[in-house]
Amino acid sequence: DAGVIQSPRHEVTEMGQEVTLRCKPISGHNSLFWYRQTMMRGLELLIYFNNNVPIDDSGMPEDRFSAKMPNASFSTLKIQPSEPRDSAVYFCASSPGQAGGYTFGSGTRLTVV
Amino acid sequence: QQQVKQSPQSLIVQKGGISIINCAYENTAFDYFPWYQQFPGKGPALLIAIRPDVSEKKEGRFTISFNKSAKQFSLHIMDSQPGDSATYFCAASYDKVIFGPGTSLSVIP
């Protein structure tokens, strides 16, 4: 298995632009999580899905953030419009269950200038 | 109550020494306590985990000690090696994983 695949690895965008981050979870994993990592706030859970259904989006910072999981093999995290304070590393993780051992992707480093 | 506290923030250990990282939690609903290891430029990777019905779990040089009554748990890395230099996160979960703030470990020769 190739693990959790995230794209792009790096994204540099201008303030106000729309940004879409992509994730392909491990086949057979029915839970998917989006985390944001910064020096100041550490690893923050943004949203998680179970069987493609959003379960908890209480960590999504603002309405500018949205996430979808149209099928079991693909998820997106969209920021529109982006702001400099959104600069962070965004991780996707998947798990065979809601709690337990997650497998993380390599992350997308987002820089908003 | 969702918070997981972790200390120290950073740790320097000589090669061959023991690295100890401590964590504490409040929410008694947590029922799974994993530790993750993260190298620069990589995502966190599951290292070892424990459930609260067990007081200790050992895998190779890595040991988790768990004190349910004190709501504390710790990671011990025996015979620490330079390749262990990374950031370590303790975590706790019942439906989703809540991470501690992390400990940056440097093992010096």
mmCIF file with all atom_site columns, N, CA, C and O in Angstrom, chain B residues 54-103:
data_model
loop_
_atom_site.group_PDB
_atom_site.id
_atom_site.type_symbol
_atom_site.label_atom_id
_atom_site.label_alt_id
_atom_site.label_comp_id
_atom_site.label_asym_id
_atom_site.label_entity_id
_atom_site.label_seq_id
_atom_site.pdbx_PDB_ins_code
_atom_site.Cartn_x
_atom_site.Cartn_y
_atom_site.Cartn_z
_atom_site.occupancy
_atom_site.B_iso_or_equiv
_atom_site.pdbx_formal_charge
_atom_site.auth_seq_id
_atom_site.auth_comp_id
_atom_site.auth_asym_id
_atom_site.auth_atom_id
_atom_site.pdbx_PDB_model_num
ATOM 1   N N  . VAL B 1 54  ? -4.087  -1.613 31.095 1.00 0.00 ? 54  VAL B N  1
ATOM 2   C CA . VAL B 1 54  ? -2.727  -2.130 31.176 1.00 0.00 ? 54  VAL B CA 1
ATOM 3   C C  . VAL B 1 54  ? -1.840  -1.051 31.782 1.00 0.00 ? 54  VAL B C  1
ATOM 4   O O  . VAL B 1 54  ? -1.977  0.125  31.455 1.00 0.00 ? 54  VAL B O  1
ATOM 5   N N  . SER B 1 55  ? -0.926  -1.416 32.668 1.00 0.00 ? 55  SER B N  1
ATOM 6   C CA . SER B 1 55  ? -0.086  -0.415 33.333 1.00 0.00 ? 55  SER B CA 1
ATOM 7   C C  . SER B 1 55  ? 1.236   -0.177 32.609 1.00 0.00 ? 55  SER B C  1
ATOM 8   O O  . SER B 1 55  ? 1.892   0.840  32.837 1.00 0.00 ? 55  SER B O  1
ATOM 9   N N  . GLU B 1 56  ? 1.621   -1.117 31.761 1.00 0.00 ? 56  GLU B N  1
ATOM 10  C CA . GLU B 1 56  ? 2.882   -0.949 31.056 1.00 0.00 ? 56  GLU B CA 1
ATOM 11  C C  . GLU B 1 56  ? 2.841   -1.739 29.754 1.00 0.00 ? 56  GLU B C  1
ATOM 12  O O  . GLU B 1 56  ? 2.282   -2.831 29.679 1.00 0.00 ? 56  GLU B O  1
ATOM 13  N N  . LYS B 1 57  ? 3.475   -1.156 28.728 1.00 0.00 ? 57  LYS B N  1
ATOM 14  C CA . LYS B 1 57  ? 3.618   -1.853 27.456 1.00 0.00 ? 57  LYS B CA 1
ATOM 15  C C  . LYS B 1 57  ? 5.007   -1.578 26.909 1.00 0.00 ? 57  LYS B C  1
ATOM 16  O O  . LYS B 1 57  ? 5.446   -0.424 26.900 1.00 0.00 ? 57  LYS B O  1
ATOM 17  N N  . LYS B 1 58  ? 5.672   -2.622 26.477 1.00 0.00 ? 58  LYS B N  1
ATOM 18  C CA . LYS B 1 58  ? 7.033   -2.484 25.999 1.00 0.00 ? 58  LYS B CA 1
ATOM 19  C C  . LYS B 1 58  ? 7.137   -3.028 24.587 1.00 0.00 ? 58  LYS B C  1
ATOM 20  O O  . LYS B 1 58  ? 6.653   -4.122 24.288 1.00 0.00 ? 58  LYS B O  1
ATOM 21  N N  . GLU B 1 59  ? 7.784   -2.249 23.721 1.00 0.00 ? 59  GLU B N  1
ATOM 22  C CA . GLU B 1 59  ? 8.086   -2.699 22.368 1.00 0.00 ? 59  GLU B CA 1
ATOM 23  C C  . GLU B 1 59  ? 9.514   -2.293 22.051 1.00 0.00 ? 59  GLU B C  1
ATOM 24  O O  . GLU B 1 59  ? 9.811   -1.117 21.814 1.00 0.00 ? 59  GLU B O  1
ATOM 25  N N  . GLY B 1 60  ? 10.391  -3.259 22.107 1.00 0.00 ? 60  GLY B N  1
ATOM 26  C CA . GLY B 1 60  ? 11.803  -2.975 21.855 1.00 0.00 ? 60  GLY B CA 1
ATOM 27  C C  . GLY B 1 60  ? 12.354  -2.032 22.912 1.00 0.00 ? 60  GLY B C  1
ATOM 28  O O  . GLY B 1 60  ? 12.226  -2.279 24.114 1.00 0.00 ? 60  GLY B O  1
ATOM 29  N N  . ARG B 1 61  ? 12.922  -0.926 22.463 1.00 0.00 ? 61  ARG B N  1
ATOM 30  C CA . ARG B 1 61  ? 13.491  0.050  23.413 1.00 0.00 ? 61  ARG B CA 1
ATOM 31  C C  . ARG B 1 61  ? 12.457  1.040  23.954 1.00 0.00 ? 61  ARG B C  1
ATOM 32  O O  . ARG B 1 61  ? 12.795  1.882  24.784 1.00 0.00 ? 61  ARG B O  1
ATOM 33  N N  . PHE B 1 62  ? 11.232  0.954  23.484 1.00 0.00 ? 62  PHE B N  1
ATOM 34  C CA . PHE B 1 62  ? 10.185  1.905  23.851 1.00 0.00 ? 62  PHE B CA 1
ATOM 35  C C  . PHE B 1 62  ? 9.204   1.271  24.838 1.00 0.00 ? 62  PHE B C  1
ATOM 36  O O  . PHE B 1 62  ? 8.698   0.176  24.614 1.00 0.00 ? 62  PHE B O  1
ATOM 37  N N  . THR B 1 63  ? 8.947   1.998  25.936 1.00 0.00 ? 63  THR B N  1
ATOM 38  C CA . THR B 1 63  ? 8.030   1.520  26.966 1.00 0.00 ? 63  THR B CA 1
ATOM 39  C C  . THR B 1 63  ? 7.065   2.632  27.337 1.00 0.00 ? 63  THR B C  1
ATOM 40  O O  . THR B 1 63  ? 7.482   3.772  27.550 1.00 0.00 ? 63  THR B O  1
ATOM 41  N N  . ILE B 1 64  ? 5.775   2.297  27.412 1.00 0.00 ? 64  ILE B N  1
ATOM 42  C CA . ILE B 1 64  ? 4.781   3.219  27.960 1.00 0.00 ? 64  ILE B CA 1
ATOM 43  C C  . ILE B 1 64  ? 4.451   2.751  29.364 1.00 0.00 ? 64  ILE B C  1
ATOM 44  O O  . ILE B 1 64  ? 4.145   1.575  29.586 1.00 0.00 ? 64  ILE B O  1
ATOM 45  N N  . SER B 1 65  ? 4.476   3.696  30.294 1.00 0.00 ? 65  SER B N  1
ATOM 46  C CA . SER B 1 65  ? 3.979   3.438  31.650 1.00 0.00 ? 65  SER B CA 1
ATOM 47  C C  . SER B 1 65  ? 2.699   4.225  31.828 1.00 0.00 ? 65  SER B C  1
ATOM 48  O O  . SER B 1 65  ? 2.633   5.401  31.468 1.00 0.00 ? 65  SER B O  1
ATOM 49  N N  . PHE B 1 66  ? 1.667   3.570  32.394 1.00 0.00 ? 66  PHE B N  1
ATOM 50  C CA . PHE B 1 66  ? 0.356   4.208  32.481 1.00 0.00 ? 66  PHE B CA 1
ATOM 51  C C  . PHE B 1 66  ? -0.150  4.148  33.909 1.00 0.00 ? 66  PHE B C  1
ATOM 52  O O  . PHE B 1 66  ? -0.163  3.082  34.535 1.00 0.00 ? 66  PHE B O  1
ATOM 53  N N  . ASN B 1 67  ? -0.543  5.301  34.442 1.00 0.00 ? 67  ASN B N  1
ATOM 54  C CA . ASN B 1 67  ? -1.087  5.392  35.801 1.00 0.00 ? 67  ASN B CA 1
ATOM 55  C C  . ASN B 1 67  ? -2.507  5.928  35.691 1.00 0.00 ? 67  ASN B C  1
ATOM 56  O O  . ASN B 1 67  ? -2.712  7.148  35.585 1.00 0.00 ? 67  ASN B O  1
ATOM 57  N N  . LYS B 1 68  ? -3.483  5.030  35.718 1.00 0.00 ? 68  LYS B N  1
ATOM 58  C CA . LYS B 1 68  ? -4.866  5.416  35.494 1.00 0.00 ? 68  LYS B CA 1
ATOM 59  C C  . LYS B 1 68  ? -5.394  6.323  36.609 1.00 0.00 ? 68  LYS B C  1
ATOM 60  O O  . LYS B 1 68  ? -6.097  7.304  36.337 1.00 0.00 ? 68  LYS B O  1
ATOM 61  N N  . SER B 1 69  ? -5.047  6.038  37.838 1.00 0.00 ? 69  SER B N  1
ATOM 62  C CA . SER B 1 69  ? -5.570  6.829  38.948 1.00 0.00 ? 69  SER B CA 1
ATOM 63  C C  . SER B 1 69  ? -5.046  8.261  38.909 1.00 0.00 ? 69  SER B C  1
ATOM 64  O O  . SER B 1 69  ? -5.748  9.205  39.264 1.00 0.00 ? 69  SER B O  1
ATOM 65  N N  . ALA B 1 70  ? -3.815  8.424  38.483 1.00 0.00 ? 70  ALA B N  1
ATOM 66  C CA . ALA B 1 70  ? -3.218  9.758  38.400 1.00 0.00 ? 70  ALA B CA 1
ATOM 67  C C  . ALA B 1 70  ? -3.506  10.429 37.063 1.00 0.00 ? 70  ALA B C  1
ATOM 68  O O  . ALA B 1 70  ? -3.187  11.611 36.880 1.00 0.00 ? 70  ALA B O  1
ATOM 69  N N  . LYS B 1 71  ? -4.069  9.683  36.136 1.00 0.00 ? 71  LYS B N  1
ATOM 70  C CA . LYS B 1 71  ? -4.334  10.185 34.784 1.00 0.00 ? 71  LYS B CA 1
ATOM 71  C C  . LYS B 1 71  ? -3.051  10.703 34.148 1.00 0.00 ? 71  LYS B C  1
ATOM 72  O O  . LYS B 1 71  ? -3.010  11.819 33.612 1.00 0.00 ? 71  LYS B O  1
ATOM 73  N N  . GLN B 1 72  ? -2.029  9.867  34.248 1.00 0.00 ? 72  GLN B N  1
ATOM 74  C CA . GLN B 1 72  ? -0.734  10.224 33.688 1.00 0.00 ? 72  GLN B CA 1
ATOM 75  C C  . GLN B 1 72  ? -0.156  9.021  32.942 1.00 0.00 ? 72  GLN B C  1
ATOM 76  O O  . GLN B 1 72  ? -0.419  7.865  33.301 1.00 0.00 ? 72  GLN B O  1
ATOM 77  N N  . PHE B 1 73  ? 0.630   9.317  31.919 1.00 0.00 ? 73  PHE B N  1
ATOM 78  C CA . PHE B 1 73  ? 1.338   8.253  31.224 1.00 0.00 ? 73  PHE B CA 1
ATOM 79  C C  . PHE B 1 73  ? 2.639   8.818  30.675 1.00 0.00 ? 73  PHE B C  1
ATOM 80  O O  . PHE B 1 73  ? 2.782   10.036 30.512 1.00 0.00 ? 73  PHE B O  1
ATOM 81  N N  . SER B 1 74  ? 3.587   7.930  30.451 1.00 0.00 ? 74  SER B N  1
ATOM 82  C CA . SER B 1 74  ? 4.907   8.389  30.032 1.00 0.00 ? 74  SER B CA 1
ATOM 83  C C  . SER B 1 74  ? 5.520   7.424  29.038 1.00 0.00 ? 74  SER B C  1
ATOM 84  O O  . SER B 1 74  ? 5.159   6.247  28.980 1.00 0.00 ? 74  SER B O  1
ATOM 85  N N  . LEU B 1 75  ? 6.449   7.974  28.260 1.00 0.00 ? 75  LEU B N  1
ATOM 86  C CA . LEU B 1 75  ? 7.213   7.195  27.290 1.00 0.00 ? 75  LEU B CA 1
ATOM 87  C C  . LEU B 1 75  ? 8.658   7.152  27.757 1.00 0.00 ? 75  LEU B C  1
ATOM 88  O O  . LEU B 1 75  ? 9.239   8.204  28.058 1.00 0.00 ? 75  LEU B O  1
ATOM 89  N N  . HIS B 1 76  ? 9.208   5.961  27.809 1.00 0.00 ? 76  HIS B N  1
ATOM 90  C CA . HIS B 1 76  ? 10.619  5.781  28.124 1.00 0.00 ? 76  HIS B CA 1
ATOM 91  C C  . HIS B 1 76  ? 11.310  5.204  26.894 1.00 0.00 ? 76  HIS B C  1
ATOM 92  O O  . HIS B 1 76  ? 10.839  4.195  26.345 1.00 0.00 ? 76  HIS B O  1
ATOM 93  N N  . ILE B 1 77  ? 12.394  5.833  26.484 1.00 0.00 ? 77  ILE B N  1
ATOM 94  C CA . ILE B 1 77  ? 13.210  5.314  25.385 1.00 0.00 ? 77  ILE B CA 1
ATOM 95  C C  . ILE B 1 77  ? 14.540  4.879  25.988 1.00 0.00 ? 77  ILE B C  1
ATOM 96  O O  . ILE B 1 77  ? 15.322  5.719  26.455 1.00 0.00 ? 77  ILE B O  1
ATOM 97  N N  . MET B 1 78  ? 14.748  3.588  26.031 1.00 0.00 ? 78  MET B N  1
ATOM 98  C CA . MET B 1 78  ? 15.987  3.053  26.591 1.00 0.00 ? 78  MET B CA 1
ATOM 99  C C  . MET B 1 78  ? 17.089  3.085  25.540 1.00 0.00 ? 78  MET B C  1
ATOM 100 O O  . MET B 1 78  ? 16.811  3.024  24.326 1.00 0.00 ? 78  MET B O  1
ATOM 101 N N  . ASP B 1 79  ? 18.336  3.172  26.014 1.00 0.00 ? 79  ASP B N  1
ATOM 102 C CA . ASP B 1 79  ? 19.489  3.155  25.106 1.00 0.00 ? 79  ASP B CA 1
ATOM 103 C C  . ASP B 1 79  ? 19.235  4.100  23.923 1.00 0.00 ? 79  ASP B C  1
ATOM 104 O O  . ASP B 1 79  ? 19.306  3.707  22.751 1.00 0.00 ? 79  ASP B O  1
ATOM 105 N N  . SER B 1 80  ? 18.944  5.337  24.220 1.00 0.00 ? 80  SER B N  1
ATOM 106 C CA . SER B 1 80  ? 18.604  6.324  23.187 1.00 0.00 ? 80  SER B CA 1
ATOM 107 C C  . SER B 1 80  ? 19.724  6.446  22.160 1.00 0.00 ? 80  SER B C  1
ATOM 108 O O  . SER B 1 80  ? 20.916  6.435  22.508 1.00 0.00 ? 80  SER B O  1
ATOM 109 N N  . GLN B 1 81  ? 19.322  6.569  20.893 1.00 0.00 ? 81  GLN B N  1
ATOM 110 C CA . GLN B 1 81  ? 20.246  6.650  19.773 1.00 0.00 ? 81  GLN B CA 1
ATOM 111 C C  . GLN B 1 81  ? 20.042  7.949  18.997 1.00 0.00 ? 81  GLN B C  1
ATOM 112 O O  . GLN B 1 81  ? 18.931  8.505  18.995 1.00 0.00 ? 81  GLN B O  1
ATOM 113 N N  . PRO B 1 82  ? 21.066  8.435  18.312 1.00 0.00 ? 82  PRO B N  1
ATOM 114 C CA . PRO B 1 82  ? 20.899  9.661  17.516 1.00 0.00 ? 82  PRO B CA 1
ATOM 115 C C  . PRO B 1 82  ? 19.731  9.562  16.533 1.00 0.00 ? 82  PRO B C  1
ATOM 116 O O  . PRO B 1 82  ? 19.052  10.559 16.268 1.00 0.00 ? 82  PRO B O  1
ATOM 117 N N  . GLY B 1 83  ? 19.451  8.385  16.016 1.00 0.00 ? 83  GLY B N  1
ATOM 118 C CA . GLY B 1 83  ? 18.321  8.190  15.100 1.00 0.00 ? 83  GLY B CA 1
ATOM 119 C C  . GLY B 1 83  ? 16.958  8.354  15.760 1.00 0.00 ? 83  GLY B C  1
ATOM 120 O O  . GLY B 1 83  ? 15.949  8.442  15.064 1.00 0.00 ? 83  GLY B O  1
ATOM 121 N N  . ASP B 1 84  ? 16.947  8.420  17.092 1.00 0.00 ? 84  ASP B N  1
ATOM 122 C CA . ASP B 1 84  ? 15.688  8.666  17.814 1.00 0.00 ? 84  ASP B CA 1
ATOM 123 C C  . ASP B 1 84  ? 15.360  10.154 17.878 1.00 0.00 ? 84  ASP B C  1
ATOM 124 O O  . ASP B 1 84  ? 14.276  10.529 18.341 1.00 0.00 ? 84  ASP B O  1
ATOM 125 N N  . SER B 1 85  ? 16.297  10.987 17.443 1.00 0.00 ? 85  SER B N  1
ATOM 126 C CA . SER B 1 85  ? 16.078  12.436 17.473 1.00 0.00 ? 85  SER B CA 1
ATOM 127 C C  . SER B 1 85  ? 14.893  12.781 16.588 1.00 0.00 ? 85  SER B C  1
ATOM 128 O O  . SER B 1 85  ? 14.905  12.536 15.369 1.00 0.00 ? 85  SER B O  1
ATOM 129 N N  . ALA B 1 86  ? 13.846  13.318 17.191 1.00 0.00 ? 86  ALA B N  1
ATOM 130 C CA . ALA B 1 86  ? 12.585  13.583 16.509 1.00 0.00 ? 86  ALA B CA 1
ATOM 131 C C  . ALA B 1 86  ? 11.683  14.328 17.486 1.00 0.00 ? 86  ALA B C  1
ATOM 132 O O  . ALA B 1 86  ? 12.055  14.574 18.632 1.00 0.00 ? 86  ALA B O  1
ATOM 133 N N  . THR B 1 87  ? 10.490  14.653 17.022 1.00 0.00 ? 87  THR B N  1
ATOM 134 C CA . THR B 1 87  ? 9.469   15.203 17.916 1.00 0.00 ? 87  THR B CA 1
ATOM 135 C C  . THR B 1 87  ? 8.495   14.092 18.273 1.00 0.00 ? 87  THR B C  1
ATOM 136 O O  . THR B 1 87  ? 8.047   13.350 17.396 1.00 0.00 ? 87  THR B O  1
ATOM 137 N N  . TYR B 1 88  ? 8.209   13.983 19.563 1.00 0.00 ? 88  TYR B N  1
ATOM 138 C CA . TYR B 1 88  ? 7.313   12.937 20.064 1.00 0.00 ? 88  TYR B CA 1
ATOM 139 C C  . TYR B 1 88  ? 6.021   13.563 20.591 1.00 0.00 ? 88  TYR B C  1
ATOM 140 O O  . TYR B 1 88  ? 6.061   14.535 21.346 1.00 0.00 ? 88  TYR B O  1
ATOM 141 N N  . PHE B 1 89  ? 4.920   12.994 20.179 1.00 0.00 ? 89  PHE B N  1
ATOM 142 C CA . PHE B 1 89  ? 3.611   13.472 20.617 1.00 0.00 ? 89  PHE B CA 1
ATOM 143 C C  . PHE B 1 89  ? 2.910   12.360 21.390 1.00 0.00 ? 89  PHE B C  1
ATOM 144 O O  . PHE B 1 89  ? 2.768   11.235 20.887 1.00 0.00 ? 89  PHE B O  1
ATOM 145 N N  . CYS B 1 90  ? 2.464   12.671 22.601 1.00 0.00 ? 90  CYS B N  1
ATOM 146 C CA . CYS B 1 90  ? 1.532   11.768 23.246 1.00 0.00 ? 90  CYS B CA 1
ATOM 147 C C  . CYS B 1 90  ? 0.133   12.170 22.785 1.00 0.00 ? 90  CYS B C  1
ATOM 148 O O  . CYS B 1 90  ? -0.078  13.284 22.290 1.00 0.00 ? 90  CYS B O  1
ATOM 149 N N  . ALA B 1 91  ? -0.799  11.269 22.930 1.00 0.00 ? 91  ALA B N  1
ATOM 150 C CA . ALA B 1 91  ? -2.159  11.542 22.483 1.00 0.00 ? 91  ALA B CA 1
ATOM 151 C C  . ALA B 1 91  ? -3.132  10.707 23.288 1.00 0.00 ? 91  ALA B C  1
ATOM 152 O O  . ALA B 1 91  ? -2.747  9.751  23.965 1.00 0.00 ? 91  ALA B O  1
ATOM 153 N N  . ALA B 1 92  ? -4.391  11.100 23.199 1.00 0.00 ? 92  ALA B N  1
ATOM 154 C CA . ALA B 1 92  ? -5.455  10.367 23.885 1.00 0.00 ? 92  ALA B CA 1
ATOM 155 C C  . ALA B 1 92  ? -6.703  10.424 23.020 1.00 0.00 ? 92  ALA B C  1
ATOM 156 O O  . ALA B 1 92  ? -6.934  11.412 22.314 1.00 0.00 ? 92  ALA B O  1
ATOM 157 N N  . SER B 1 93  ? -7.491  9.368  23.073 1.00 0.00 ? 93  SER B N  1
ATOM 158 C CA . SER B 1 93  ? -8.680  9.362  22.225 1.00 0.00 ? 93  SER B CA 1
ATOM 159 C C  . SER B 1 93  ? -9.791  8.512  22.821 1.00 0.00 ? 93  SER B C  1
ATOM 160 O O  . SER B 1 93  ? -9.556  7.627  23.639 1.00 0.00 ? 93  SER B O  1
ATOM 161 N N  . TYR B 1 94  ? -11.009 8.823  22.401 1.00 0.00 ? 94  TYR B N  1
ATOM 162 C CA . TYR B 1 94  ? -12.134 7.896  22.562 1.00 0.00 ? 94  TYR B CA 1
ATOM 163 C C  . TYR B 1 94  ? -12.937 7.831  21.263 1.00 0.00 ? 94  TYR B C  1
ATOM 164 O O  . TYR B 1 94  ? -13.366 6.787  20.865 1.00 0.00 ? 94  TYR B O  1
ATOM 165 N N  . ASP B 1 95  ? -13.068 8.962  20.588 1.00 0.00 ? 95  ASP B N  1
ATOM 166 C CA . ASP B 1 95  ? -13.626 8.917  19.236 1.00 0.00 ? 95  ASP B CA 1
ATOM 167 C C  . ASP B 1 95  ? -12.703 9.614  18.240 1.00 0.00 ? 95  ASP B C  1
ATOM 168 O O  . ASP B 1 95  ? -12.776 9.359  17.047 1.00 0.00 ? 95  ASP B O  1
ATOM 169 N N  . LYS B 1 96  ? -11.892 10.510 18.707 1.00 0.00 ? 96  LYS B N  1
ATOM 170 C CA . LYS B 1 96  ? -10.910 11.190 17.866 1.00 0.00 ? 96  LYS B CA 1
ATOM 171 C C  . LYS B 1 96  ? -9.655  11.395 18.706 1.00 0.00 ? 96  LYS B C  1
ATOM 172 O O  . LYS B 1 96  ? -9.713  11.409 19.936 1.00 0.00 ? 96  LYS B O  1
ATOM 173 N N  . VAL B 1 97  ? -8.542  11.512 18.033 1.00 0.00 ? 97  VAL B N  1
ATOM 174 C CA . VAL B 1 97  ? -7.272  11.616 18.746 1.00 0.00 ? 97  VAL B CA 1
ATOM 175 C C  . VAL B 1 97  ? -6.949  13.073 19.041 1.00 0.00 ? 97  VAL B C  1
ATOM 176 O O  . VAL B 1 97  ? -6.961  13.914 18.141 1.00 0.00 ? 97  VAL B O  1
ATOM 177 N N  . ILE B 1 98  ? -6.660  13.353 20.300 1.00 0.00 ? 98  ILE B N  1
ATOM 178 C CA . ILE B 1 98  ? -6.224  14.674 20.737 1.00 0.00 ? 98  ILE B CA 1
ATOM 179 C C  . ILE B 1 98  ? -4.738  14.579 21.053 1.00 0.00 ? 98  ILE B C  1
ATOM 180 O O  . ILE B 1 98  ? -4.320  13.727 21.854 1.00 0.00 ? 98  ILE B O  1
ATOM 181 N N  . PHE B 1 99  ? -3.947  15.439 20.434 1.00 0.00 ? 99  PHE B N  1
ATOM 182 C CA . PHE B 1 99  ? -2.505  15.371 20.585 1.00 0.00 ? 99  PHE B CA 1
ATOM 183 C C  . PHE B 1 99  ? -1.990  16.331 21.652 1.00 0.00 ? 99  PHE B C  1
ATOM 184 O O  . PHE B 1 99  ? -2.530  17.432 21.825 1.00 0.00 ? 99  PHE B O  1
ATOM 185 N N  . GLY B 1 100 ? -0.946  15.916 22.351 1.00 0.00 ? 100 GLY B N  1
ATOM 186 C CA . GLY B 1 100 ? -0.209  16.833 23.204 1.00 0.00 ? 100 GLY B CA 1
ATOM 187 C C  . GLY B 1 100 ? 0.617   17.780 22.350 1.00 0.00 ? 100 GLY B C  1
ATOM 188 O O  . GLY B 1 100 ? 0.709   17.605 21.133 1.00 0.00 ? 100 GLY B O  1
ATOM 189 N N  . PRO B 1 101 ? 1.258   18.771 22.971 1.00 0.00 ? 101 PRO B N  1
ATOM 190 C CA . PRO B 1 101 ? 1.984   19.792 22.220 1.00 0.00 ? 101 PRO B CA 1
ATOM 191 C C  . PRO B 1 101 ? 3.309   19.317 21.630 1.00 0.00 ? 101 PRO B C  1
ATOM 192 O O  . PRO B 1 101 ? 3.892   20.005 20.797 1.00 0.00 ? 101 PRO B O  1
ATOM 193 N N  . GLY B 1 102 ? 3.803   18.167 22.057 1.00 0.00 ? 102 GLY B N  1
ATOM 194 C CA . GLY B 1 102 ? 5.023   17.623 21.479 1.00 0.00 ? 102 GLY B CA 1
ATOM 195 C C  . GLY B 1 102 ? 6.260   17.882 22.312 1.00 0.00 ? 102 GLY B C  1
ATOM 196 O O  . GLY B 1 102 ? 6.338   18.850 23.075 1.00 0.00 ? 102 GLY B O  1
ATOM 197 N N  . THR B 1 103 ? 7.237   16.981 22.169 1.00 0.00 ? 103 THR B N  1
ATOM 198 C CA . THR B 1 103 ? 8.549   17.103 22.804 1.00 0.00 ? 103 THR B CA 1
ATOM 199 C C  . THR B 1 103 ? 9.614   16.889 21.748 1.00 0.00 ? 103 THR B C  1
ATOM 200 O O  . THR B 1 103 ? 9.605   15.859 21.056 1.00 0.00 ? 103 THR B O  1
#
